[in-house]
PDB file of C-alpha atoms in Angstrom:
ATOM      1  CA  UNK S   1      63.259 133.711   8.621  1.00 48.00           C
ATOM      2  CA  UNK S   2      63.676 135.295   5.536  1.00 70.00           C
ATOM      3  CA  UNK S   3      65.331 132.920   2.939  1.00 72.00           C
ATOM      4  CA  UNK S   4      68.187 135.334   1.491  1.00 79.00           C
ATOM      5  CA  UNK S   5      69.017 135.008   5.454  1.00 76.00           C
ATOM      6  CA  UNK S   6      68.544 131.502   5.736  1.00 71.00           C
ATOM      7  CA  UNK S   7      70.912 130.889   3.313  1.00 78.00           C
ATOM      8  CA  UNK S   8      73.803 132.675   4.839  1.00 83.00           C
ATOM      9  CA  UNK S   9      73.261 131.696   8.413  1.00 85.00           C
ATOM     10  CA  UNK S  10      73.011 128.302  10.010  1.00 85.00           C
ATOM     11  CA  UNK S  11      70.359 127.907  12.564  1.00 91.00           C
ATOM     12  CA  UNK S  12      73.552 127.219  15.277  1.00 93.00           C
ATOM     13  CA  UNK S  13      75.020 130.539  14.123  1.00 93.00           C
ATOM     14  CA  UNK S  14      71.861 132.488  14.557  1.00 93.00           C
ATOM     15  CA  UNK S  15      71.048 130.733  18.487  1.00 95.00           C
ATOM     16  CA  UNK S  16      74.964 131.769  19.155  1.00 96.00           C
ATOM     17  CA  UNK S  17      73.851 135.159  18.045  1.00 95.00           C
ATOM     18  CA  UNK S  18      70.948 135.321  20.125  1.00 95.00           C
ATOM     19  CA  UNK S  19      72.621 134.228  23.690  1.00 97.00           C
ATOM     20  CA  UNK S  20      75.667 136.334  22.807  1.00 97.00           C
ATOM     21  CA  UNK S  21      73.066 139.088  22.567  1.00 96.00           C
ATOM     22  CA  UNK S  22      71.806 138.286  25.783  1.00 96.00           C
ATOM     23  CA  UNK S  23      75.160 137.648  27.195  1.00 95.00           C
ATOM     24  CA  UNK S  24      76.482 140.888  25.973  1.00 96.00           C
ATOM     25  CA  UNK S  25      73.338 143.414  27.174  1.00 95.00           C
ATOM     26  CA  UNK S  26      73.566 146.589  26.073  1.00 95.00           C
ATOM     27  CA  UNK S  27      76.556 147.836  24.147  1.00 96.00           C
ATOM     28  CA  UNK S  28      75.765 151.009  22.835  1.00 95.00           C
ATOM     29  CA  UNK S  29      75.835 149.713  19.402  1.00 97.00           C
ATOM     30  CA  UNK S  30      73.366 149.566  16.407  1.00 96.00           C
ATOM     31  CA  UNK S  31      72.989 147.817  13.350  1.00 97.00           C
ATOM     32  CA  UNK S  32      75.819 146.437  11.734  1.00 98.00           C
ATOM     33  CA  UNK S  33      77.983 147.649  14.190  1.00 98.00           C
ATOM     34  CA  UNK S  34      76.366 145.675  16.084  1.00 98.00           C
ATOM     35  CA  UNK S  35      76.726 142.703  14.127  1.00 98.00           C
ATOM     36  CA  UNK S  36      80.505 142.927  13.744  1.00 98.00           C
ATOM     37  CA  UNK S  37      80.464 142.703  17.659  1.00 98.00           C
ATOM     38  CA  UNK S  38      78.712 139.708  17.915  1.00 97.00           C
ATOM     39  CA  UNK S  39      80.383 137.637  15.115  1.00 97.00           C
ATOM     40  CA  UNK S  40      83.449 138.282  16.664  1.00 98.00           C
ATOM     41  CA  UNK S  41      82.518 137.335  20.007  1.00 97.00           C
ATOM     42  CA  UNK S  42      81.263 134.317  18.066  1.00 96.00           C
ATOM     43  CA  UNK S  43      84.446 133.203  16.452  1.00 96.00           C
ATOM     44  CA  UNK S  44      86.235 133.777  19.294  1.00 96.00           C
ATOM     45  CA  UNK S  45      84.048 132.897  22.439  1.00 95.00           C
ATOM     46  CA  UNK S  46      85.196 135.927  23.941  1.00 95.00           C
ATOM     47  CA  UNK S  47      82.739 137.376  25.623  1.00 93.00           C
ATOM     48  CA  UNK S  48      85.420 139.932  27.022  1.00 94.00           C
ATOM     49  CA  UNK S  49      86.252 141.521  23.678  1.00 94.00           C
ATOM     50  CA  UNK S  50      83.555 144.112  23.812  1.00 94.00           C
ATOM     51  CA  UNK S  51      85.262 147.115  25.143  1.00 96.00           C
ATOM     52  CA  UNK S  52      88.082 146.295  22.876  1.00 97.00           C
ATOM     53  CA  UNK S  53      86.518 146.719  19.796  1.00 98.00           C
ATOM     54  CA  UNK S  54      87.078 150.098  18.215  1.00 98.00           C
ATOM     55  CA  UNK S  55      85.008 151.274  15.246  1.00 98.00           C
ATOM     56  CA  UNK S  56      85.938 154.267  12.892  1.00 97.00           C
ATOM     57  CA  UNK S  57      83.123 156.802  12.162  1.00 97.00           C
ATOM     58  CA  UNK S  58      81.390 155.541   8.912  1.00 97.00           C
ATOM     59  CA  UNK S  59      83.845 152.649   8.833  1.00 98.00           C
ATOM     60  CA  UNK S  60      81.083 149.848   8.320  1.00 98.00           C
ATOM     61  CA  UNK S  61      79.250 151.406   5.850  1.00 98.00           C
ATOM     62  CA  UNK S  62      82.410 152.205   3.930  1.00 98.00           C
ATOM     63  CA  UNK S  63      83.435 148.950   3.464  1.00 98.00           C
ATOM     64  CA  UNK S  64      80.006 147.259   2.838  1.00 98.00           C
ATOM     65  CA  UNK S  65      79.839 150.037  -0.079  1.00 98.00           C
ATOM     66  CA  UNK S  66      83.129 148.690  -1.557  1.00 98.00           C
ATOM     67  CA  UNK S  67      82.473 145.365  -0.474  1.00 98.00           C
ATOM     68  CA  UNK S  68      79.164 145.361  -2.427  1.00 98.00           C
ATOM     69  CA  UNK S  69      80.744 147.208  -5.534  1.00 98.00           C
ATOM     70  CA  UNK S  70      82.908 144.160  -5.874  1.00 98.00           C
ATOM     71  CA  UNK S  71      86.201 145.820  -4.092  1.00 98.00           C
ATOM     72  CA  UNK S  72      88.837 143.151  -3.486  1.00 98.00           C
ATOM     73  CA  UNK S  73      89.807 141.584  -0.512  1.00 98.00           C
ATOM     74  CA  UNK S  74      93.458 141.335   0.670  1.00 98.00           C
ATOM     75  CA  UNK S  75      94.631 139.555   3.292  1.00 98.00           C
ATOM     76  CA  UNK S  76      98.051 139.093   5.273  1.00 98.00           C
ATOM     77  CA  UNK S  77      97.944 134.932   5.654  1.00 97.00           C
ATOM     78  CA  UNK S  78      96.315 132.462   4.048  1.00 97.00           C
ATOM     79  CA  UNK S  79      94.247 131.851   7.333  1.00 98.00           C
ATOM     80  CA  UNK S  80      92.525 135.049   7.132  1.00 98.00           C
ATOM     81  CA  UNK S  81      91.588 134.514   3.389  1.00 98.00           C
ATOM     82  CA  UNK S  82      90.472 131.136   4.012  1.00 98.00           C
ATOM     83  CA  UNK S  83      88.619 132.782   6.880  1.00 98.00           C
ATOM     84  CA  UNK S  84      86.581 135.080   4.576  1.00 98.00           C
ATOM     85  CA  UNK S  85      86.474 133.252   0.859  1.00 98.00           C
ATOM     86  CA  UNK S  86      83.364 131.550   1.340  1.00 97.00           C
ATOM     87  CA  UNK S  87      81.473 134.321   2.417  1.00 97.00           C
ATOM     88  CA  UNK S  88      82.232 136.193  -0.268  1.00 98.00           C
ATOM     89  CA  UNK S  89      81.702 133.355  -2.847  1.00 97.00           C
ATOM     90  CA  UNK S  90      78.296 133.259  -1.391  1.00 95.00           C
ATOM     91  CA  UNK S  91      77.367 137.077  -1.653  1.00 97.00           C
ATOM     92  CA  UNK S  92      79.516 139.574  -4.237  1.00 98.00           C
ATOM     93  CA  UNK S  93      82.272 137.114  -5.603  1.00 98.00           C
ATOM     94  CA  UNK S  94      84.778 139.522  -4.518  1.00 98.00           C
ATOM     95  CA  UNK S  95      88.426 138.114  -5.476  1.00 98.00           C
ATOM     96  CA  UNK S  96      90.319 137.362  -1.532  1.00 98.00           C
ATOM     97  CA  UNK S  97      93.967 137.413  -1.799  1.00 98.00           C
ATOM     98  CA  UNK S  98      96.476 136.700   0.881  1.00 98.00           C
ATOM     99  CA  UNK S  99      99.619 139.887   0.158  1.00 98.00           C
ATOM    100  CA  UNK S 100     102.102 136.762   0.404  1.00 97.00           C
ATOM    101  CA  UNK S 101     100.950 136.184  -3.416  1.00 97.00           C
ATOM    102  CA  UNK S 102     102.923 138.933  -3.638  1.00 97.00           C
ATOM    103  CA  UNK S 103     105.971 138.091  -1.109  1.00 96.00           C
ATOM    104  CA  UNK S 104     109.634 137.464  -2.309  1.00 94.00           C
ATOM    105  CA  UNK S 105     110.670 133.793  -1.370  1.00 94.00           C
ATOM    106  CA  UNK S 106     113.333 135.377   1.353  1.00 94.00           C
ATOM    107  CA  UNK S 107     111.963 138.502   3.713  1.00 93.00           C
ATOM    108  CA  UNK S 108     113.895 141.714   2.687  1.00 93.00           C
ATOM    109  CA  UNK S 109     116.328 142.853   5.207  1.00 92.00           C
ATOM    110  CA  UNK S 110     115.159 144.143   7.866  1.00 89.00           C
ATOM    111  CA  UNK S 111     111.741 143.576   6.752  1.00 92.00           C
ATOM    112  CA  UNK S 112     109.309 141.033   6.451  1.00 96.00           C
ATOM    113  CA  UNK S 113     107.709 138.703   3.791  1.00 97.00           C
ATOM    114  CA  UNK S 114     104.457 140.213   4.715  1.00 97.00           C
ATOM    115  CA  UNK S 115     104.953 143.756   4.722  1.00 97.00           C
ATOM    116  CA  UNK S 116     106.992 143.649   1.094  1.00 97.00           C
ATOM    117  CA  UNK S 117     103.861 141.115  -0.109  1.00 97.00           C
ATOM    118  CA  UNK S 118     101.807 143.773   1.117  1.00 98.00           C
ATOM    119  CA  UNK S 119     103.279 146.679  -0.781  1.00 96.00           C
ATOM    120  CA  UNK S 120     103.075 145.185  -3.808  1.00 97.00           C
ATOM    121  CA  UNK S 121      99.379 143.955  -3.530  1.00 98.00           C
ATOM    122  CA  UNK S 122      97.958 147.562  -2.486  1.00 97.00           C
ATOM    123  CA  UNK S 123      99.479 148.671  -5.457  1.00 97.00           C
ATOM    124  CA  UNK S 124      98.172 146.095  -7.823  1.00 97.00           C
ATOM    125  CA  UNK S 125      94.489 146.606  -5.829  1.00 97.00           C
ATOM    126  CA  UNK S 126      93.926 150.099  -4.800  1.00 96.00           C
ATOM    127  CA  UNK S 127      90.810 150.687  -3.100  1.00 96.00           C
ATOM    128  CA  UNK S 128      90.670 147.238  -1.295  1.00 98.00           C
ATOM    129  CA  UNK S 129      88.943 145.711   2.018  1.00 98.00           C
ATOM    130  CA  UNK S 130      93.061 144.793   3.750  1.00 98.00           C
ATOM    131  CA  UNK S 131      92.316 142.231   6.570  1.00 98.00           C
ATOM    132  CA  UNK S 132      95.579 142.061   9.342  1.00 98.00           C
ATOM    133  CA  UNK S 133      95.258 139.570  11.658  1.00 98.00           C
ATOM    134  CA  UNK S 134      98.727 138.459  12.194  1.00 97.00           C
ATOM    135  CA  UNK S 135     101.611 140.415  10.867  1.00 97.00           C
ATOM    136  CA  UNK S 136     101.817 144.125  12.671  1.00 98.00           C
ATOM    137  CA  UNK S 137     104.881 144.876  10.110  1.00 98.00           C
ATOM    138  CA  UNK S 138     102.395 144.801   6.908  1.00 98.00           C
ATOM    139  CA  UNK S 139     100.009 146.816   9.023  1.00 98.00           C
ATOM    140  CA  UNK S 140     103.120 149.036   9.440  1.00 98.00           C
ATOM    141  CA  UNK S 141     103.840 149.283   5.706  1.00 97.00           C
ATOM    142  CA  UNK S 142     100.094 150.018   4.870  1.00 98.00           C
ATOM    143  CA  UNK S 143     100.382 152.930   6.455  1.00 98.00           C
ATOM    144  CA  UNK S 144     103.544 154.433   5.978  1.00 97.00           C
ATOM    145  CA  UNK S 145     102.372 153.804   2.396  1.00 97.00           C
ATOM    146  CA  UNK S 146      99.976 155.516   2.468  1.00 97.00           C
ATOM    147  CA  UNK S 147     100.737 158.377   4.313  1.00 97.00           C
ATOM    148  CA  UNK S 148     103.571 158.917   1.916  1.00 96.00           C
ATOM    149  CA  UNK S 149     101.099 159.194  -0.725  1.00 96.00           C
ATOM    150  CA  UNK S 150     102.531 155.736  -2.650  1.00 93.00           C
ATOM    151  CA  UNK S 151      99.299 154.534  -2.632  1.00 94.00           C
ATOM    152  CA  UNK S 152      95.491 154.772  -2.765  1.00 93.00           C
ATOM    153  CA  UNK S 153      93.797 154.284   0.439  1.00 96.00           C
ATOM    154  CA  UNK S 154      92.236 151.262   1.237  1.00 98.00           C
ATOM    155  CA  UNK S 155      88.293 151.293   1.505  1.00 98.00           C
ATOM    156  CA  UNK S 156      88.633 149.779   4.606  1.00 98.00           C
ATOM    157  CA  UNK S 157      91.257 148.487   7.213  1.00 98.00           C
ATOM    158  CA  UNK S 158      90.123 145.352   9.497  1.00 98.00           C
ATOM    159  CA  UNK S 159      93.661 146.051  12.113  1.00 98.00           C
ATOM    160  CA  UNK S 160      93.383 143.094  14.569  1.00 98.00           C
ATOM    161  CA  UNK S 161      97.160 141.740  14.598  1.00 98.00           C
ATOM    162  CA  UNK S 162      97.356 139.070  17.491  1.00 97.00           C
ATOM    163  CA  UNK S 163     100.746 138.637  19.474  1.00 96.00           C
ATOM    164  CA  UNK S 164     102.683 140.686  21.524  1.00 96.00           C
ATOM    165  CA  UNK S 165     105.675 142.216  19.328  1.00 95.00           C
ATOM    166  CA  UNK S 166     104.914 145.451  17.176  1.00 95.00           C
ATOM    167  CA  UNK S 167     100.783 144.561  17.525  1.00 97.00           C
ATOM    168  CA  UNK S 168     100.350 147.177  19.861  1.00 96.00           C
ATOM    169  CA  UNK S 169     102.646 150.100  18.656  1.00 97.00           C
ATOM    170  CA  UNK S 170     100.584 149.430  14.797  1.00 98.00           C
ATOM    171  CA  UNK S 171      97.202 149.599  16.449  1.00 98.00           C
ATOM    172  CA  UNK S 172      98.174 152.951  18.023  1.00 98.00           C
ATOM    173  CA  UNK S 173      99.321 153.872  14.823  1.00 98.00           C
ATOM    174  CA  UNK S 174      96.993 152.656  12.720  1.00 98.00           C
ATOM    175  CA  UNK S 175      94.302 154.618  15.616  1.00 98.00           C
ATOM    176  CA  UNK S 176      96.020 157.848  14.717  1.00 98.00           C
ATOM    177  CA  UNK S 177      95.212 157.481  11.339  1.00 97.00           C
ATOM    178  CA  UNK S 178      92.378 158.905   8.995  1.00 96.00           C
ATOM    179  CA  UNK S 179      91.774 155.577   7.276  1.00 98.00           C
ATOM    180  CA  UNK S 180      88.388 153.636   7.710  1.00 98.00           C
ATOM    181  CA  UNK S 181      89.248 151.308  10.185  1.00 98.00           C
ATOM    182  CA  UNK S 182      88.047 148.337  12.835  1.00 98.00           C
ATOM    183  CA  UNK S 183      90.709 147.468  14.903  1.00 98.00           C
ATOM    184  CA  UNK S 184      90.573 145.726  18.218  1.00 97.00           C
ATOM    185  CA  UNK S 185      92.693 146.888  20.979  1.00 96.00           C
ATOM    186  CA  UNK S 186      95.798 145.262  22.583  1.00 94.00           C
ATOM    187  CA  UNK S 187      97.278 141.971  21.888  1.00 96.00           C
ATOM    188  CA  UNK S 188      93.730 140.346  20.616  1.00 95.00           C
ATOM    189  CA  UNK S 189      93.420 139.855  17.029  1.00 97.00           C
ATOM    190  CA  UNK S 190      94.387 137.174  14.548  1.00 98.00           C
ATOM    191  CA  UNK S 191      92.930 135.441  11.049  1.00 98.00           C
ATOM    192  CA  UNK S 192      89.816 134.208  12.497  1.00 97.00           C
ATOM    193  CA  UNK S 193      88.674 137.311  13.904  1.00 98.00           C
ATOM    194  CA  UNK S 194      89.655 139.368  10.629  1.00 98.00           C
ATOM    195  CA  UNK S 195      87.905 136.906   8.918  1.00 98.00           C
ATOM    196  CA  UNK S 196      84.435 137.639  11.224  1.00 98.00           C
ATOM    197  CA  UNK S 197      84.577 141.197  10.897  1.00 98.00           C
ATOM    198  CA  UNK S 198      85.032 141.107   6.955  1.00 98.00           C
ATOM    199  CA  UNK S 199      82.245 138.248   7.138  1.00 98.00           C
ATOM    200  CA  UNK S 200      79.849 140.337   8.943  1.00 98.00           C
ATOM    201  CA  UNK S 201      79.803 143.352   6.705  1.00 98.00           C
ATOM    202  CA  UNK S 202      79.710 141.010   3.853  1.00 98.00           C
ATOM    203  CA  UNK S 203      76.584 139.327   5.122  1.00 97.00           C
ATOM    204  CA  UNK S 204      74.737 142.771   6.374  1.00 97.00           C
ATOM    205  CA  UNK S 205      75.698 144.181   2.856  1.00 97.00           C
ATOM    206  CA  UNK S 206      74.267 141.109   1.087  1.00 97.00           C
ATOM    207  CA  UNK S 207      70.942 141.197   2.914  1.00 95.00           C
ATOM    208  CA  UNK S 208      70.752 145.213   2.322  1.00 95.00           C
ATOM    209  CA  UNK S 209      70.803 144.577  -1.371  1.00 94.00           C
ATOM    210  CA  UNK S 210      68.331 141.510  -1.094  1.00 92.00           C
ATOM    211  CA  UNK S 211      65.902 144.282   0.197  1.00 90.00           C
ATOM    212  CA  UNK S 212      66.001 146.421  -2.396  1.00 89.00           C
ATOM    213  CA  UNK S 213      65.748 144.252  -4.733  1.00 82.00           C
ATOM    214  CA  UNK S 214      63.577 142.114  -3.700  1.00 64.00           C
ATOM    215  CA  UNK S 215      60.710 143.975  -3.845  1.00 60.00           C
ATOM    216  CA  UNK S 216      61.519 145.887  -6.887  1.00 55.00           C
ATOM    217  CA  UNK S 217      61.348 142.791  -8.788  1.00 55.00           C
ATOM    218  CA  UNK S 218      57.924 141.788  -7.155  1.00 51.00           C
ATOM    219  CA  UNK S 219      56.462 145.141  -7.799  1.00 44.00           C
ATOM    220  CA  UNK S 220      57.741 144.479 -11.822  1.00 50.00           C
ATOM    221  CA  UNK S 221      56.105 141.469 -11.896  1.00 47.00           C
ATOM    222  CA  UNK S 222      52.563 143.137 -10.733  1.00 50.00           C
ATOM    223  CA  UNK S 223      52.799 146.256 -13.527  1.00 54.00           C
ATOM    224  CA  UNK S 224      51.774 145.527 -16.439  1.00 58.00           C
ATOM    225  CA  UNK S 225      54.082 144.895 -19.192  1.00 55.00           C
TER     226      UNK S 225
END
């Protein structure tokens, strides 16, 4: 086991990971993709989320990119960014926010704490990693946001709100979207499984740089000065 590795995963993580893989069988996914599957699968012990999980073309590797350039990570509870903080404190320090930093004490009317904390927190981070795992009405204002033009588009949108109210109709919209996106169909979601998702790229993106750089610095150390 490689030790960058080692130190991200403990060995009861990495045997869950191996019998989900066998659970699972084929799945028509590769590499990180891949990996987002089964950490999910692992935080939820779902082995029935599979054919709910919907990936957008180049999604992954556009948020490990920002995710590895330091990109910030916004979240719409406090679950979800405890979900993915130490992960990040462990590989690229990115900042984690929850949006209701940015909430008015009272929800708006007609509106929602979450969706107003969200507007303001896109604008104060464009380009972010936005996690949604439990309020469909800041999904909502993400993207009416942004297809107005308000804002800059997110690197990345993890869409998994859980719950039955709204979480369906902002998945379908969110779907018909051109943003970056993992999303997970239906009423399935919440912070946890956010938290996963954002985890895994985190951790594939960590280990990508270790491998480059790795042996770059061993090679220096062979040349002579």
């Amino acid at each position: 086991m490689d030790s960058v590795e080692a130190s991200l995963d403990h060995p009861i993580f990495r045997e869950s990971v191996r019998r989900i893989r066998a659970w699972l069988g084929p799945t028509g996914l590769e590499g990180v993709e891949q990996e987002v599957l089964e950490r999910l699968v692992h935080s939820s012990g779902d082995l029935a989320l599979a054919p709910d999980l919907r990936l957008g073309p180049g999604a992954c590797v556009a948020g490990m990119e920002a995710l590895a350039a330091g990109a910030p990570i916004l979240t719409d509870t406090a679950m979800a960014a405890a979900a993915v903080a130490p992960m990040a404190r462990r590989t690229f320090a990115n900042p984690v926010h929850s949006v209701l930093a940015w909430a008015p004490a009272v929800a708006p009317a007609g509106g929602t704490r979450a969706a107003a904390g969200m507007e303001r927190a896109l604008v104060a981070h464009p380009g972010a990693v936005v996690l949604v795992g439990s309020a469909p009405t800041a999904l909502e204002r993400l993207l009416e946001l942004v297809e107005a033009g308000t804002i800059a588009a997110p690197a990345l949108v993890i869409g998994m709100p859980v719950g039955f109210v709204g979480v369906a109709e902002s998945k379908r919209h969110l779907a018909a979207s051109a943003l970056p996106q993992i999303r997970l169909e239906g009423s399935k979601g919440g912070a946890g499984l956010v938290g996963a998702a954002a985890n895994a790229l985190l951790r594939r993106a960590w280990l990508d740089r270790a491998a480059q750089v790795l042996p770059a610095q061993d090679q220096a150390a062979l040349d002579p000065p």
